[in-house]
Tab-separated table of C-alpha atoms and ligand atoms in Angstrom:
chain	number	residue	atom	x	y	z
C	50	MET	CA	0.000	0.000	0.000
C	51	THR	CA	1.191	3.523	-0.771
C	52	VAL	CA	1.985	5.423	2.413
C	53	VAL	CA	1.563	9.180	2.087
C	54	GLY	CA	2.749	11.428	4.886
C	55	VAL	CA	0.732	14.554	5.630
C	56	LEU	CA	2.601	17.247	7.522
C	57	ALA	CA	0.349	17.819	10.521
C	58	LEU	CA	1.916	20.559	12.589
C	59	GLN	CA	-0.899	22.933	11.727
C	60	GLY	CA	-3.512	23.517	9.060
C	61	ASP	CA	-6.058	21.389	7.239
C	62	PHE	CA	-4.162	18.115	7.180
C	63	GLU	CA	-7.208	15.971	8.045
C	64	ALA	CA	-9.002	16.814	4.795
C	65	HIS	CA	-5.950	15.616	2.824
C	66	GLY	CA	-5.928	12.393	4.823
C	67	ARG	CA	-9.551	11.722	3.863
C	68	VAL	CA	-8.869	12.226	0.133
C	69	LEU	CA	-5.853	9.916	0.275
C	70	GLU	CA	-7.740	7.166	2.112
C	71	ARG	CA	-10.550	7.413	-0.438
C	72	LEU	CA	-7.937	6.708	-3.103
C	73	GLY	CA	-6.781	3.606	-1.255
C	74	ALA	CA	-3.551	5.083	0.086
C	75	GLN	CA	-2.563	5.064	3.723
C	76	ALA	CA	-2.312	8.603	5.160
C	77	ARG	CA	0.261	9.008	7.893
C	78	VAL	CA	0.315	12.041	10.159
C	79	VAL	CA	3.815	13.602	10.172
C	80	ARG	CA	4.759	15.489	13.313
C	81	GLU	CA	8.366	14.465	13.871
C	82	SER	CA	11.217	13.208	11.751
C	83	ALA	CA	10.641	9.530	12.600
C	84	ASP	CA	7.246	9.843	10.881
C	85	LEU	CA	9.060	10.425	7.585
C	86	ASP	CA	10.654	6.979	7.536
C	87	GLY	CA	9.601	4.856	4.590
C	88	LEU	CA	7.145	7.358	3.091
C	89	ASP	CA	6.161	6.929	-0.547
C	90	ALA	CA	4.901	10.511	-0.917
C	91	LEU	CA	4.303	13.664	1.097
C	92	VAL	CA	1.612	16.349	1.364
C	93	ILE	CA	2.317	19.791	2.813
C	94	PRO	CA	-1.138	21.221	3.509
C	95	GLY	CA	-2.537	24.738	3.684
C	96	GLY	CA	-2.691	26.652	6.898
C	97	GLU	CA	-0.671	29.578	8.126
C	98	SER	CA	2.852	29.606	6.789
C	99	THR	CA	4.422	31.527	9.695
C	100	THR	CA	2.973	29.096	12.248
C	101	MET	CA	3.956	26.143	10.092
C	102	SER	CA	7.528	27.442	9.763
C	103	LEU	CA	7.776	27.813	13.531
C	104	GLY	CA	6.520	24.262	13.991
C	105	ILE	CA	9.061	22.933	11.491
C	106	GLU	CA	11.799	24.754	13.346
C	107	ARG	CA	10.601	23.614	16.770
C	108	GLU	CA	10.506	19.974	15.683
C	109	GLY	CA	13.815	20.169	13.781
C	110	LEU	CA	11.963	19.029	10.663
C	111	ALA	CA	13.502	21.258	7.986
C	112	GLU	CA	16.510	19.073	7.185
C	113	PRO	CA	14.642	15.746	7.411
C	114	LEU	CA	11.914	17.135	5.108
C	115	ARG	CA	14.527	18.399	2.632
C	116	ALA	CA	16.284	15.038	2.680
C	117	VAL	CA	13.070	13.145	1.925
C	118	VAL	CA	12.166	15.434	-0.972
C	119	ARG	CA	15.702	15.584	-2.388
C	120	ALA	CA	15.743	11.789	-2.363
C	121	GLY	CA	12.932	12.003	-4.931
C	122	THR	CA	9.814	11.448	-2.815
C	123	PRO	CA	6.867	12.983	-4.700
C	124	VAL	CA	5.319	15.994	-2.948
C	125	LEU	CA	2.079	17.936	-3.163
C	126	GLY	CA	2.076	21.348	-1.463
C	127	THR	CA	-1.166	23.319	-1.264
C	128	CYS	CA	-1.517	27.014	-0.406
C	129	ALA	CA	0.700	27.530	2.678
C	130	GLY	CA	2.341	24.277	1.516
C	131	LEU	CA	3.358	26.054	-1.702
C	132	ILE	CA	4.919	28.794	0.412
C	133	MET	CA	6.839	26.226	2.482
C	134	LEU	CA	8.412	24.820	-0.700
C	135	ASP	CA	9.846	28.144	-1.902
C	136	ARG	CA	13.403	29.452	-1.635
C	137	ASP	CA	12.743	31.431	1.532
C	138	HIS	CA	11.395	28.397	3.397
C	139	LEU	CA	12.387	24.784	2.665
C	140	ASP	CA	14.054	25.836	-0.596
C	141	LEU	CA	12.845	22.813	-2.528
C	142	LEU	CA	11.415	24.693	-5.529
C	143	ASP	CA	13.306	27.360	-7.456
C	144	MET	CA	10.674	30.046	-6.893
C	145	ARG	CA	9.547	32.693	-4.475
C	146	ALA	CA	5.963	32.780	-3.264
C	147	ARG	CA	4.082	35.930	-2.353
C	148	ARG	CA	1.793	35.453	0.636
C	149	ASN	CA	-1.802	36.705	0.602
C	150	ALA	CA	-1.023	37.839	-2.913
C	151	PHE	CA	-4.572	38.432	-4.093
C	152	GLY	CA	-5.099	41.079	-1.417
C	153	ARG	CA	-6.968	41.172	1.852
C	154	GLN	CA	-10.264	42.162	0.278
C	155	VAL	CA	-10.143	39.105	-1.926
C	156	ALA	CA	-9.930	36.690	0.979
C	157	SER	CA	-11.289	33.823	-1.061
C	158	PHE	CA	-12.525	33.108	-4.566
C	159	GLU	CA	-12.993	30.258	-7.005
C	160	GLU	CA	-11.639	29.661	-10.478
C	161	GLU	CA	-11.858	26.820	-12.948
C	162	LEU	CA	-8.385	25.740	-13.987
C	163	ASP	CA	-7.128	23.308	-16.585
C	164	LEU	CA	-4.113	21.456	-15.241
C	165	PRO	CA	-1.909	19.647	-17.757
C	166	LEU	CA	-0.994	16.819	-15.408
C	167	GLY	CA	-1.379	13.709	-17.493
C	168	ASP	CA	-4.122	11.218	-18.239
C	169	ALA	CA	-6.301	11.888	-15.195
C	170	PHE	CA	-6.896	15.422	-16.485
C	171	ALA	CA	-6.950	14.912	-20.250
C	172	GLY	CA	-10.438	15.464	-21.616
C	173	SER	CA	-11.923	15.766	-18.134
C	174	PRO	CA	-13.551	18.810	-16.522
C	175	PRO	CA	-11.363	21.637	-15.203
C	176	VAL	CA	-10.375	21.752	-11.547
C	177	ARG	CA	-12.658	23.852	-9.356
C	178	ALA	CA	-9.945	25.717	-7.497
C	179	VAL	CA	-10.818	27.370	-4.194
C	180	PHE	CA	-8.348	30.070	-3.149
C	181	ILE	CA	-8.291	31.126	0.505
C	182	ARG	CA	-5.937	34.028	1.302
C	183	ALA	CA	-3.806	32.394	-1.331
C	184	PRO	CA	-0.248	33.039	-2.410
C	185	TRP	CA	0.950	33.211	-5.974
C	186	VAL	CA	4.369	32.499	-7.427
C	187	GLU	CA	6.039	35.871	-7.660
C	188	GLU	CA	9.132	34.764	-9.495
C	189	HIS	CA	10.668	31.444	-10.559
C	190	GLY	CA	13.614	29.807	-12.292
C	191	GLU	CA	13.537	28.166	-15.710
C	192	VAL	CA	13.237	24.625	-14.354
C	193	ILE	CA	9.771	25.393	-13.008
C	194	ASP	CA	6.804	24.372	-15.170
C	195	VAL	CA	3.874	26.713	-14.762
C	196	LEU	CA	0.702	24.619	-15.066
C	197	ALA	CA	-1.885	27.322	-14.418
C	198	SER	CA	-2.070	31.039	-13.719
C	199	VAL	CA	-4.673	33.520	-12.484
C	200	ASP	CA	-4.418	37.098	-13.782
C	201	GLY	CA	-0.989	36.238	-15.173
C	202	HIS	CA	0.351	34.947	-11.857
C	203	PRO	CA	1.347	31.277	-11.550
C	204	VAL	CA	-0.849	29.365	-9.082
C	205	ALA	CA	0.123	25.794	-9.987
C	206	VAL	CA	3.758	24.878	-10.602
C	207	ARG	CA	5.716	21.689	-10.960
C	208	HIS	CA	9.307	20.589	-10.997
C	209	GLY	CA	9.574	16.856	-11.586
C	210	ASP	CA	7.630	15.128	-8.829
C	211	ILE	CA	7.148	18.284	-6.758
C	212	LEU	CA	3.741	19.863	-7.374
C	213	ALA	CA	2.666	23.071	-5.642
C	214	VAL	CA	-0.719	24.740	-5.974
C	215	ALA	CA	-2.009	27.941	-4.389
C	216	PHE	CA	-5.548	26.571	-3.970
C	217	HIS	CA	-7.238	23.872	-1.872
C	218	PRO	CA	-8.087	20.733	-3.888
C	219	GLU	CA	-8.842	18.789	-0.699
C	220	ILE	CA	-12.067	20.610	0.160
C	221	THR	CA	-14.026	20.349	-3.086
C	222	GLY	CA	-14.218	16.611	-3.711
C	223	GLU	CA	-11.390	16.972	-6.240
C	224	ASP	CA	-9.076	13.992	-6.039
C	225	ARG	CA	-7.028	14.160	-9.245
C	226	LEU	CA	-4.052	15.985	-7.716
C	227	HIS	CA	-3.795	13.419	-4.925
C	228	ARG	CA	-4.247	10.685	-7.515
C	229	TRP	CA	-1.299	12.151	-9.464
C	230	LEU	CA	0.755	12.048	-6.247
C	231	VAL	CA	-0.134	8.419	-5.491
C	232	GLU	CA	0.604	7.445	-9.103
C	233	ARG	CA	3.986	9.180	-9.035
C	234	ALA	CA	4.784	7.308	-5.812
C	235	ALA	CA	3.814	3.989	-7.396
C	236	ALA	CA	5.851	4.741	-10.543
C	237	ARG	CA	8.871	5.501	-8.418
C	238	ARG	CA	8.522	2.257	-6.472
C	239	THR	CA	8.380	0.101	-9.558
C	240	GLY	CA	11.231	2.080	-11.141
C	241	PRO	CA	11.689	2.852	-14.826
C	242	THR	CA	10.391	0.226	-17.217
C	243	PRO	CA	13.426	-1.539	-18.737
C	244	ALA	CA	13.980	-0.627	-22.361
C	245	PRO	CA	13.118	-3.370	-24.869
C	246	ALA	CA	16.192	-5.335	-25.966
C	247	HIS	CA	16.414	-3.831	-29.448
C	248	GLU	CA	16.454	-0.300	-27.988
C	249	ALA	CA	19.053	-1.129	-25.373
C	250	ALA	CA	21.647	-2.121	-27.980
F	156	LIG	N1	-2.420	33.086	3.926
F	156	LIG	C1	-1.779	31.903	4.426
F	156	LIG	C2	-0.290	32.142	4.639
F	156	LIG	O1	0.226	33.080	4.156
F	156	LIG	C3	-1.989	30.728	3.506
F	156	LIG	C4	-3.467	30.440	3.414
F	156	LIG	C5	-3.820	29.008	3.174
F	156	LIG	O2	-3.012	28.094	3.311
F	156	LIG	N2	-5.082	28.812	2.889
F	156	LIG	O3	0.340	31.371	5.300
């Protein structure tokens, strides 16, 4: 079974756990570094990025989290989770997030977004994206793929198996982003398919 850790220092980690269990994965609450052992994938949920940063510092989790992600463990970061992945926080994505970027007046809003994330999304309805005091990606390096933007600002970005979105897929019944994460974890476990003999020559 695919074991997906959900960082649970603060924020809406329980909703992510429910989506993952619905998909047949095992959701494991991550509160200390021992909880990271043997994870197939990781979710960094939304919440309040300052509080989450303090929790990461208090628990000495920054280096263990970096090690897990740098070892290739697929990650989904949502909202404050996107902020935690940027250069000023865990420094796992070559980008800088801007907190509460849509302004205080625009505390929350919804958009329909098309996410080019493989088969689960091809020819299927757009994602109903709920933004709650959301960040956007202010600036990013060339390695970052921008999957979706709002008003010209990236709100869904990917680098390899690290996916960060500024919205909350876990509260709308949307499960395709979590499905992507579980599939990436499974693909990594089975490893690359060996090339057929005639291609290997
Ligand atoms: N505004 C929050 C922050 O800056 C993020 C909001 C969220 O995760 N929904 O940390």
